[in-house]
Short mmCIF file of C-alpha atoms in Angstrom, two decimals:
data_model
loop_
_atom_site.label_atom_id
_atom_site.label_comp_id
_atom_site.label_asym_id
_atom_site.label_seq_id
_atom_site.Cartn_x
_atom_site.Cartn_y
_atom_site.Cartn_z
CA MET A 107 -1.56 -4.75 46.24
CA ALA A 108 -2.12 -7.36 43.58
CA GLN A 109 1.47 -7.68 42.32
CA ILE A 110 2.79 -8.29 45.91
CA GLU A 111 0.22 -10.99 46.45
CA LEU A 112 1.81 -12.91 43.38
CA LEU A 113 5.31 -12.91 44.77
CA GLN A 114 6.48 -15.95 46.47
CA PRO A 115 8.12 -15.35 49.76
CA THR A 116 10.66 -18.08 49.51
CA GLU A 117 11.98 -17.23 46.11
CA LYS A 118 15.05 -15.33 45.44
CA ILE A 119 16.23 -12.89 42.82
CA LYS A 120 19.55 -12.44 41.75
CA ASP A 121 21.49 -9.23 40.73
CA SER A 122 23.18 -8.94 37.13
CA TYR A 123 26.30 -10.71 38.69
CA GLY A 124 24.15 -13.59 39.80
CA LYS A 125 24.52 -12.86 43.53
CA ILE A 126 21.52 -13.50 45.50
CA ASN A 127 21.13 -10.21 47.33
CA THR A 128 17.38 -9.62 48.04
CA SER A 129 14.76 -11.86 48.98
CA LEU A 130 11.49 -11.16 47.56
CA THR A 131 9.86 -10.99 51.00
CA ASN A 132 12.18 -7.98 51.58
CA LEU A 133 11.34 -6.56 48.33
CA ASN A 134 7.75 -6.96 48.87
CA ASN A 135 8.22 -5.19 52.19
CA GLU A 136 10.16 -2.46 50.51
CA LEU A 137 7.62 -2.00 47.76
CA GLY A 138 4.92 -2.08 50.26
CA THR A 139 6.47 0.91 51.94
CA THR A 140 7.24 3.06 48.79
CA VAL A 141 4.72 2.07 46.19
CA LYS A 142 1.27 3.31 47.13
CA GLN A 143 -2.07 2.24 45.63
CA SER A 144 -3.60 4.54 43.15
CA VAL A 145 -5.11 7.86 44.42
CA VAL A 146 -8.62 8.52 43.01
CA LEU A 147 -8.69 12.27 41.73
CA ASN A 148 -12.13 13.51 42.03
CA ALA A 149 -13.69 14.85 38.93
CA GLY A 150 -12.74 18.51 37.88
CA THR A 151 -9.31 18.13 39.81
CA PRO A 152 -6.78 20.11 37.43
CA LEU A 153 -3.95 17.65 36.44
CA GLY A 154 -1.71 20.23 36.73
CA SER A 155 -2.21 20.50 40.50
CA VAL A 156 -1.01 16.82 40.76
CA VAL A 157 2.76 16.92 41.17
CA THR A 158 3.43 14.23 43.58
CA SER A 159 5.16 11.06 42.16
CA GLY A 160 2.46 8.36 42.01
CA PHE A 161 -0.33 6.44 40.28
CA TYR A 162 -3.73 8.10 40.00
CA ARG A 163 -7.12 7.11 38.92
CA LEU A 164 -9.17 9.78 37.05
CA ALA A 165 -12.82 9.74 38.58
CA GLY A 166 -14.06 11.81 35.61
CA SER A 167 -13.10 14.67 33.43
CA HIS A 168 -10.51 17.23 34.26
CA PRO A 169 -10.24 20.73 32.99
CA ASP A 170 -6.61 20.68 31.80
CA ALA A 171 -6.58 16.93 30.59
CA PRO A 172 -6.12 16.17 26.98
CA SER A 173 -9.25 16.38 25.07
CA GLY A 174 -11.25 13.01 25.26
CA ILE A 175 -9.13 11.90 28.21
CA GLY A 176 -11.30 11.06 31.49
CA HIS A 177 -11.96 8.10 33.71
CA GLY A 178 -8.31 6.82 33.01
CA VAL A 179 -5.08 6.74 34.83
CA LEU A 180 -2.40 9.32 35.47
CA ILE A 181 1.27 8.70 36.34
CA VAL A 182 3.37 11.23 37.73
CA SER A 183 7.04 11.18 38.14
CA ARG A 184 8.70 14.24 39.84
CA GLY A 185 12.32 15.07 40.55
CA ALA A 186 12.55 18.32 42.63
CA ASP A 187 11.02 21.04 40.41
CA ILE A 188 10.81 19.00 37.22
CA VAL A 189 7.55 16.93 36.79
CA PHE A 190 6.60 14.40 34.11
CA GLN A 191 3.15 13.25 33.50
CA ILE A 192 1.64 10.50 31.33
CA VAL A 193 -2.07 10.03 30.90
CA THR A 194 -4.55 7.60 29.40
CA GLY A 195 -8.29 7.32 29.12
CA PHE A 196 -10.19 4.09 29.92
CA ALA A 197 -10.58 3.20 26.29
CA GLY A 198 -9.17 4.06 22.91
CA SER A 199 -5.68 3.20 23.67
CA ARG A 200 -4.60 6.97 23.56
CA PHE A 201 -1.61 8.32 25.49
CA PHE A 202 -0.60 11.82 26.41
CA MET A 203 2.62 13.25 28.06
CA ARG A 204 3.86 16.34 29.21
CA HIS A 205 6.54 17.72 31.37
CA GLY A 206 7.55 20.90 33.00
CA ASN A 207 8.78 22.86 35.96
CA PRO A 208 5.47 24.67 37.00
CA PRO A 209 5.29 26.72 40.20
CA GLU A 210 3.16 23.83 41.50
CA ALA A 211 6.27 21.81 41.69
CA GLY A 212 8.35 24.68 43.05
CA GLY A 213 9.64 25.71 39.53
CA SER A 214 9.41 29.00 37.94
CA GLY A 215 8.45 27.60 34.55
CA VAL A 216 5.24 26.16 32.78
CA TRP A 217 3.91 22.85 31.91
CA GLN A 218 4.71 22.07 28.24
CA PRO A 219 1.72 21.19 25.93
CA TRP A 220 0.46 17.60 25.99
CA ARG A 221 1.91 15.33 23.46
CA GLU A 222 0.13 12.42 21.92
CA LEU A 223 2.04 9.09 21.81
CA TRP A 224 1.81 7.22 18.48
CA HIS A 225 1.76 3.54 18.57
CA ASP A 226 0.65 0.66 16.12
CA GLY A 227 -2.79 1.19 17.38
CA ASN A 228 -3.45 4.73 16.19
CA LEU A 229 -0.62 5.00 13.62
CA PRO A 230 -0.82 1.61 11.86
CA TYR A 231 2.39 0.45 10.31
CA GLU A 232 2.82 -2.62 8.14
CA THR A 233 5.35 -3.92 5.45
CA GLY A 234 4.45 -7.00 3.25
CA VAL A 235 4.29 -8.17 -0.34
CA TRP A 236 1.85 -8.32 -3.03
CA THR A 237 1.47 -10.05 -6.38
CA PRO A 238 1.61 -7.70 -9.49
CA GLU A 239 -0.88 -9.01 -12.09
CA LEU A 240 -0.53 -7.76 -15.67
CA ARG A 241 -3.87 -7.48 -17.51
CA PHE A 242 -5.16 -6.40 -20.90
CA GLY A 243 -8.69 -5.31 -21.13
CA GLY A 244 -9.20 -6.63 -17.63
CA GLN A 245 -8.15 -10.10 -18.70
CA ASN A 246 -5.05 -12.20 -17.87
CA THR A 247 -5.39 -14.97 -20.31
CA GLU A 248 -2.19 -16.92 -20.62
CA ILE A 249 0.10 -14.20 -19.48
CA ALA A 250 3.19 -15.94 -17.88
CA TYR A 251 6.02 -14.37 -15.77
CA ALA A 252 9.74 -15.11 -15.67
CA PHE A 253 9.77 -12.76 -12.59
CA ARG A 254 7.15 -10.76 -10.63
CA ALA A 255 7.27 -9.31 -7.23
CA GLY A 256 5.67 -6.54 -5.24
CA GLN A 257 6.34 -4.97 -1.90
CA TYR A 258 4.51 -2.41 0.13
CA THR A 259 4.78 -0.33 3.33
CA ARG A 260 1.72 1.17 5.02
CA ILE A 261 2.23 4.10 7.26
CA ALA A 262 -1.18 5.34 8.54
CA ASN A 263 -3.20 6.26 5.42
CA VAL A 264 -0.29 6.22 2.94
CA VAL A 265 0.85 3.31 1.09
CA TYR A 266 4.34 3.05 -0.62
CA TRP A 267 4.51 0.48 -3.31
CA THR A 268 6.97 -1.11 -5.78
CA PHE A 269 6.80 -3.86 -8.30
CA GLY A 270 8.77 -5.43 -10.95
CA ILE A 271 7.42 -7.92 -13.69
CA VAL A 272 9.19 -9.66 -16.32
CA LEU A 273 7.13 -11.41 -18.89
CA SER A 274 7.64 -14.82 -20.41
CA SER A 275 4.60 -14.52 -22.38
CA LYS A 276 2.22 -11.81 -23.05
CA GLY A 277 -0.64 -14.03 -23.42
CA SER A 278 -3.73 -13.44 -25.65
CA ALA A 279 -5.73 -11.02 -23.94
CA SER A 280 -6.24 -7.54 -25.66
CA GLY A 281 -6.97 -4.09 -24.65
CA THR A 282 -5.56 -1.32 -22.32
CA ALA A 283 -2.83 -2.53 -19.84
CA THR A 284 -3.31 -2.42 -16.17
CA ILE A 285 -1.55 -3.91 -13.11
CA THR A 286 -4.01 -5.18 -10.45
CA GLY A 287 -3.14 -6.60 -7.10
CA LEU A 288 -2.26 -3.42 -4.93
CA PRO A 289 -2.58 -4.27 -1.23
CA PHE A 290 -5.20 -1.79 -0.28
CA GLY A 291 -8.00 0.10 -2.11
CA LYS A 292 -7.18 3.78 -2.87
CA THR A 293 -9.50 6.36 -1.62
CA PRO A 294 -11.20 8.39 -4.49
CA GLY A 295 -9.63 11.60 -5.43
CA LEU A 296 -6.58 12.47 -7.40
CA GLY A 297 -4.92 9.84 -9.52
CA PHE A 298 -1.28 10.31 -8.28
CA ASP A 299 0.47 9.95 -11.37
CA HIS A 300 4.03 8.20 -11.16
CA SER A 301 6.56 7.84 -13.55
CA ILE A 302 7.53 4.25 -14.17
CA ALA A 303 11.20 3.68 -13.58
CA ARG A 304 12.15 1.39 -16.04
CA THR A 305 10.58 -0.44 -19.07
CA VAL A 306 11.95 -2.99 -21.41
CA ASN A 307 10.51 -4.08 -24.70
CA ILE A 308 7.45 -1.93 -24.49
CA ALA A 309 6.83 0.41 -27.47
CA VAL A 310 6.61 3.98 -26.22
CA PRO A 311 5.93 6.69 -28.87
CA SER A 312 8.79 9.02 -29.69
CA GLY A 313 9.06 11.90 -27.35
CA GLN A 314 6.92 10.44 -24.80
CA TRP A 315 7.39 8.31 -21.52
CA PRO A 316 5.37 6.00 -19.62
CA VAL A 317 3.60 6.84 -16.42
CA SER A 318 0.86 5.36 -14.23
CA TYR A 319 -1.97 6.36 -11.95
CA ILE A 320 -3.98 4.44 -9.63
CA GLU A 321 -7.60 3.65 -9.56
CA GLY A 322 -8.91 1.65 -6.71
CA SER A 323 -6.52 -1.37 -6.56
CA THR A 324 -5.31 -0.94 -10.17
CA ILE A 325 -2.56 0.62 -11.67
CA ASN A 326 -3.23 2.10 -15.15
CA LEU A 327 -0.37 2.33 -17.36
CA ILE A 328 -0.27 5.40 -19.77
CA THR A 329 2.01 7.74 -21.56
CA ASN A 330 2.76 11.28 -20.12
CA THR A 331 0.20 12.41 -22.83
CA GLY A 332 -2.48 10.30 -21.38
CA SER A 333 -2.62 7.58 -23.98
CA SER A 334 -3.19 4.01 -22.61
CA PHE A 335 -0.73 1.23 -23.28
CA SER A 336 -2.28 -1.96 -24.94
CA SER A 337 -1.17 -5.47 -25.54
CA THR A 338 0.23 -4.40 -28.94
CA GLU A 339 2.88 -2.31 -27.28
CA PHE A 340 4.07 -5.27 -25.26
CA SER A 341 6.24 -8.19 -26.23
CA ASN A 342 6.71 -11.72 -24.82
CA ASP A 343 9.77 -10.55 -22.96
CA SER A 344 8.34 -7.07 -21.62
CA ALA A 345 9.31 -5.75 -18.30
CA ILE A 346 8.32 -3.04 -16.06
CA HIS A 347 9.71 -1.90 -12.84
CA ALA A 348 7.93 1.06 -10.91
CA SER A 349 7.09 2.40 -7.50
CA GLY A 350 4.98 5.08 -5.80
CA PHE A 351 2.49 5.82 -3.19
CA TYR A 352 -1.20 6.47 -2.65
CA PHE A 353 -3.38 7.41 0.19
CA ILE A 354 -6.09 5.01 1.65
CA MET B 178 9.73 -29.42 11.87
CA ALA B 179 6.68 -27.40 12.95
CA ASP B 180 3.92 -26.95 10.53
CA THR B 181 2.97 -23.50 9.25
CA ILE B 182 -0.60 -22.22 9.39
CA GLU B 183 -1.90 -19.65 6.96
CA LYS B 184 -4.32 -17.14 8.43
CA ILE B 185 -6.53 -15.13 6.37
CA SER B 186 -8.03 -11.79 7.48
CA LEU B 187 -10.36 -9.29 5.91
CA ASP B 188 -9.17 -5.67 6.46
CA MET B 189 -10.71 -2.33 5.90
CA LEU B 190 -13.94 -4.11 4.48
CA THR B 191 -16.10 -1.31 3.52
CA PRO B 192 -18.87 -1.10 0.86
CA THR B 193 -16.30 -0.21 -1.80
CA SER B 194 -13.08 -2.13 -1.21
CA VAL B 195 -11.54 -4.80 0.91
CA SER B 196 -7.90 -5.85 1.50
CA VAL B 197 -7.42 -9.44 1.98
CA LYS B 198 -4.37 -10.30 4.23
CA LYS B 199 -2.63 -13.72 4.35
CA GLN B 200 0.05 -14.39 7.12
CA GLN B 201 2.05 -17.53 7.72
CA TYR B 202 2.43 -18.68 11.46
CA VAL B 203 4.42 -21.47 12.99
CA GLU B 204 3.17 -22.78 16.40
CA VAL B 205 5.67 -23.39 19.05
CA ASN B 206 4.72 -24.94 22.42
CA GLY B 207 1.19 -23.65 21.84
CA THR B 208 1.96 -20.12 20.77
CA GLU B 209 1.74 -18.95 17.21
CA TYR B 210 4.51 -16.85 15.83
CA PRO B 211 4.17 -14.87 12.52
CA ILE B 212 6.82 -15.89 9.94
CA GLY B 213 7.74 -13.83 6.87
CA ASP B 214 5.99 -10.73 5.49
CA PRO B 215 2.04 -10.67 5.18
CA TRP B 216 0.63 -10.79 1.82
CA ARG B 217 -2.17 -8.57 0.75
CA ARG B 218 -4.31 -8.04 -2.37
CA ALA B 219 -7.16 -5.43 -2.50
CA TYR B 220 -10.56 -5.78 -4.22
CA VAL B 221 -12.69 -3.09 -5.25
CA ASN B 222 -16.45 -3.45 -5.28
CA SER B 223 -16.58 -2.95 -9.24
CA PRO B 224 -18.00 -5.50 -11.75
CA SER B 225 -14.42 -6.91 -12.36
CA GLY B 226 -13.39 -6.85 -8.79
CA ARG B 227 -16.48 -8.79 -7.74
CA GLN B 228 -15.74 -11.34 -10.30
CA GLN B 229 -11.99 -11.39 -8.93
CA VAL B 230 -13.42 -12.06 -5.43
CA VAL B 231 -15.56 -15.00 -6.70
CA ASP B 232 -12.48 -16.41 -8.53
CA GLU B 233 -9.78 -15.96 -6.07
CA VAL B 234 -11.25 -15.72 -2.41
CA ALA B 235 -12.33 -18.74 -0.73
CA GLU B 236 -15.23 -19.32 1.59
CA PRO B 237 -16.26 -18.20 4.26
CA TYR B 238 -14.34 -14.88 3.41
CA ARG B 239 -16.11 -14.52 0.01
CA SER B 240 -19.48 -14.45 1.74
CA ALA B 241 -18.33 -11.94 4.34
CA ILE B 242 -17.34 -9.56 1.66
CA PHE B 243 -20.51 -9.98 -0.29
CA ALA B 244 -22.35 -9.27 2.92
CA VAL B 245 -21.03 -5.92 3.14
CA TRP B 246 -20.85 -5.18 -0.59
CA GLY B 247 -24.51 -6.30 -1.20
CA ASP B 248 -25.73 -7.46 -4.76
CA GLU B 249 -24.66 -4.55 -6.97
CA PRO B 250 -21.13 -2.82 -7.55
CA THR B 251 -20.65 0.53 -6.08
CA VAL B 252 -17.56 1.33 -8.09
CA ALA B 253 -17.16 1.51 -11.86
CA ASP B 254 -14.32 -0.51 -13.38
CA PRO B 255 -10.99 1.37 -14.29
CA VAL B 256 -11.55 2.64 -17.84
CA GLY B 257 -7.97 3.79 -18.48
CA GLU B 258 -8.94 7.48 -19.03
CA SER B 259 -6.35 10.28 -18.92
CA PRO B 260 -5.38 11.17 -15.34
CA ALA B 261 -5.55 14.74 -16.35
CA GLU B 262 -9.13 14.55 -17.07
CA GLU B 263 -9.84 12.65 -13.78
CA ASP B 264 -7.98 15.01 -11.84
CA ALA B 265 -9.68 18.03 -13.39
CA GLY B 266 -12.99 16.55 -12.09
CA SER B 267 -11.83 15.66 -8.60
CA ALA B 268 -10.15 18.89 -8.14
CA GLU B 269 -13.32 20.96 -8.43
#
């Protein structure tokens, strides 16, 4: 087997106490008698009938395999009447596992359902930073910051975002206020209104409160009645802190 | 002290948007290790989004984006409308 050929007969391995207790030559021999090369399962072989511990190559599709899994590899681990299987196809990095005590293994139960294993290939996860940028009427002319920062965490198709900005100058642009720079573009659909956690030195009409909704990669700043904020409501030392989520 | 390398990648490049990712790496003994958090900024294929790509994204990434986006915007610029109006339309 390939892994055995890579071993050097003269090398030694140590146990956790540093004692040389086994030569790799001996380990090779031991492995050679206990670890078998993979067994090819003909197409159509029910995987539920494979209850002997070992490594199996799927030659085709199999009636009780997870949907879309074929031409892959099956690993079986059995202890008495309890069997564990993990299977993967030859492409797509999809993995499924199941266990049970079916009659095929001498048990009196059944196979539990296949469960797909999630990993960073099929359930993207990322945490990072983004740079919030205030704009009025789409422009950021002479806007300056005493502080600004943004963070995000993406899990699958959901992006959680937060940001804080503190102005040192609101600049000379005019028009509706927006925050640009979100890390991912939002899918079309609902606007996902969010309450803005905190504003400082931004004029809000009495009885109203600031909220936001996302369009593309832009956070629109409005009041709860739907009125937009503009540069006139901002001061040179305005601040906004907010968080929310959206779908991508 | 090892030099840091900044790598830029275009993620989720579609006809309507793209997410530009920047990540710093340090090379140690020929192996690159990411350091710090990635930074991202999304651009939408709207008139203002296209202008932001021109202003902020360097070549060859800019050309790669416009190769997919084509010559015309596919998304309107944000107009600051009431979300209640937008939601009413999208919920139908």
